[in-house]
XYZ file of C-alpha atoms in Angstrom:
120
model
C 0.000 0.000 0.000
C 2.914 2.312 0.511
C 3.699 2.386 -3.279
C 0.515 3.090 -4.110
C 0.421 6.198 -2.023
C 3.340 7.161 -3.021
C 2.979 6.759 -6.495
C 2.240 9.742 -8.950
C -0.579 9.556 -11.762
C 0.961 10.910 -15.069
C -1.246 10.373 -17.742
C -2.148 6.482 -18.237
C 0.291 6.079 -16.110
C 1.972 5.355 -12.388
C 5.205 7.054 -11.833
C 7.061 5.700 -8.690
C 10.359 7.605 -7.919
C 11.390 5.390 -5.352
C 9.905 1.686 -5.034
C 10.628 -1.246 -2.528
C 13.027 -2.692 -4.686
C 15.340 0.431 -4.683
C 14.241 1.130 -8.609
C 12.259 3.861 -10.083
C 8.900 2.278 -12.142
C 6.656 2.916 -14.217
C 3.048 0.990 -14.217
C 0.322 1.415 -16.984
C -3.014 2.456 -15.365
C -5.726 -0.419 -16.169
C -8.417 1.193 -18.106
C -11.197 0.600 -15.761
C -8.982 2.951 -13.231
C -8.060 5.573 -15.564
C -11.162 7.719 -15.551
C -11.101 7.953 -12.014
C -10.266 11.091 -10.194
C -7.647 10.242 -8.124
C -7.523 12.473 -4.906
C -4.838 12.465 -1.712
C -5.961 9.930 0.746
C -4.698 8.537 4.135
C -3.335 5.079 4.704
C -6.093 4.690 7.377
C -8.837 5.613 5.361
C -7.868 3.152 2.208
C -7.440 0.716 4.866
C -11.098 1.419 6.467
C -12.509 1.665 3.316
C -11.069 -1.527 2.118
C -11.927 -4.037 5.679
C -15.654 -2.220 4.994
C -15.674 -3.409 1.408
C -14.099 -6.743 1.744
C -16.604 -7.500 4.838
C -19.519 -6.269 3.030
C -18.532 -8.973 0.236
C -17.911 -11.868 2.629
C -14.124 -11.796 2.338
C -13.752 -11.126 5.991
C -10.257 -12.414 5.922
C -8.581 -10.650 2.991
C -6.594 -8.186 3.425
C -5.028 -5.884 0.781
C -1.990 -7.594 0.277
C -3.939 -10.201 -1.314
C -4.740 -8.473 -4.246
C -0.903 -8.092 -5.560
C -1.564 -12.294 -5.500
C -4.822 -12.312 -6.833
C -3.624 -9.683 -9.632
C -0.358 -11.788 -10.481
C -2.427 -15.280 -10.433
C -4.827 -13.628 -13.255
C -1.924 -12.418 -15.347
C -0.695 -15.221 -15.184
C -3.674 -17.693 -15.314
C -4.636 -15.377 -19.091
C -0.916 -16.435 -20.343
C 1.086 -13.461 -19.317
C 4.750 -14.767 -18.800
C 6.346 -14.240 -15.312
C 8.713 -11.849 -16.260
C 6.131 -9.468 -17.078
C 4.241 -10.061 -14.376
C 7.428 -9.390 -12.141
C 8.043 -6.100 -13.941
C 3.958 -5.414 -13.492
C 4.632 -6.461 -9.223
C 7.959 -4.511 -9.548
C 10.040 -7.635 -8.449
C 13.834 -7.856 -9.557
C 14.195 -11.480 -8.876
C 11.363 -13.615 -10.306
C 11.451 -15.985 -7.429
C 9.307 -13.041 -6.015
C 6.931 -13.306 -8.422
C 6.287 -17.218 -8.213
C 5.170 -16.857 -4.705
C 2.455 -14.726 -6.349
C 1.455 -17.325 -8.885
C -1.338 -19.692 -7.621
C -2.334 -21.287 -11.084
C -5.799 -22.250 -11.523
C -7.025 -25.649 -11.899
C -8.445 -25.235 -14.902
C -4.758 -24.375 -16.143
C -3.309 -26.722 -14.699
C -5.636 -29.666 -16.255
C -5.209 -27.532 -19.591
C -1.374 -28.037 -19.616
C -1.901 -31.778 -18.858
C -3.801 -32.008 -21.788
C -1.075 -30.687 -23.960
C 1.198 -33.820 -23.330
C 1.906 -35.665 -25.764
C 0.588 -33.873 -28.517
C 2.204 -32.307 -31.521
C 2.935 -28.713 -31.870
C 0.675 -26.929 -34.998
């Protein structure tokens, strides 16, 4: 949550001087997000906000965190490589990024159907 609030809208895009991993990034702004007006807000209130929303929603046990993992599983889930993902997460080693990656089943039983059978 600290990058976020940290993090300066530019266009389509998030510009983050200083990030976790000691690099400056640069994130595309998901479409869906980019005709929102963003305004200052506090840690505590996006954290408020958030508990409210997730409880409201039956999710009384997740917590922000878990949408960097529920983000990087998607990505990854729709065929974007981890590398990309990483750079998306803002991870310099991508043994960071697999922790992220909880592959669906339906993936999973998709790649088992591949063996064995001939490339096109």
């Amino acid at each position: 949550m600290s990058e976020i609030l940290r993090a300066r809208r530019v266009g389509e895009t998030f510009v983050l001087d200083d990030s976790k991993n000691g690099n400056p990034r640069i994130v595309p702004v998901h479409p869906r997000i980019r005709s929102i007006q963003m305004k200052p807000v506090s840690k505590i209130t996006i954290q408020h906000s958030f508990k409210e929303s997730a409880r409201a929603q039956g999710l009384g046990h997740f917590h922000f965190h878990d949408l960097r993992h529920s983000a990087a599983s998607e990505m990854i889930n729709q065929g974007v490589d981890l590398y990309t993902v990483g750079g998306v997460l803002g991870h310099k080693d991508s043994r960071s990024t697999q922790r992220y990656a909880q592959l669906a089943t339906e993936s999973l039983a998709a790649a088992i159907m591949k063996i064995g059978k001939k490339a096109a």
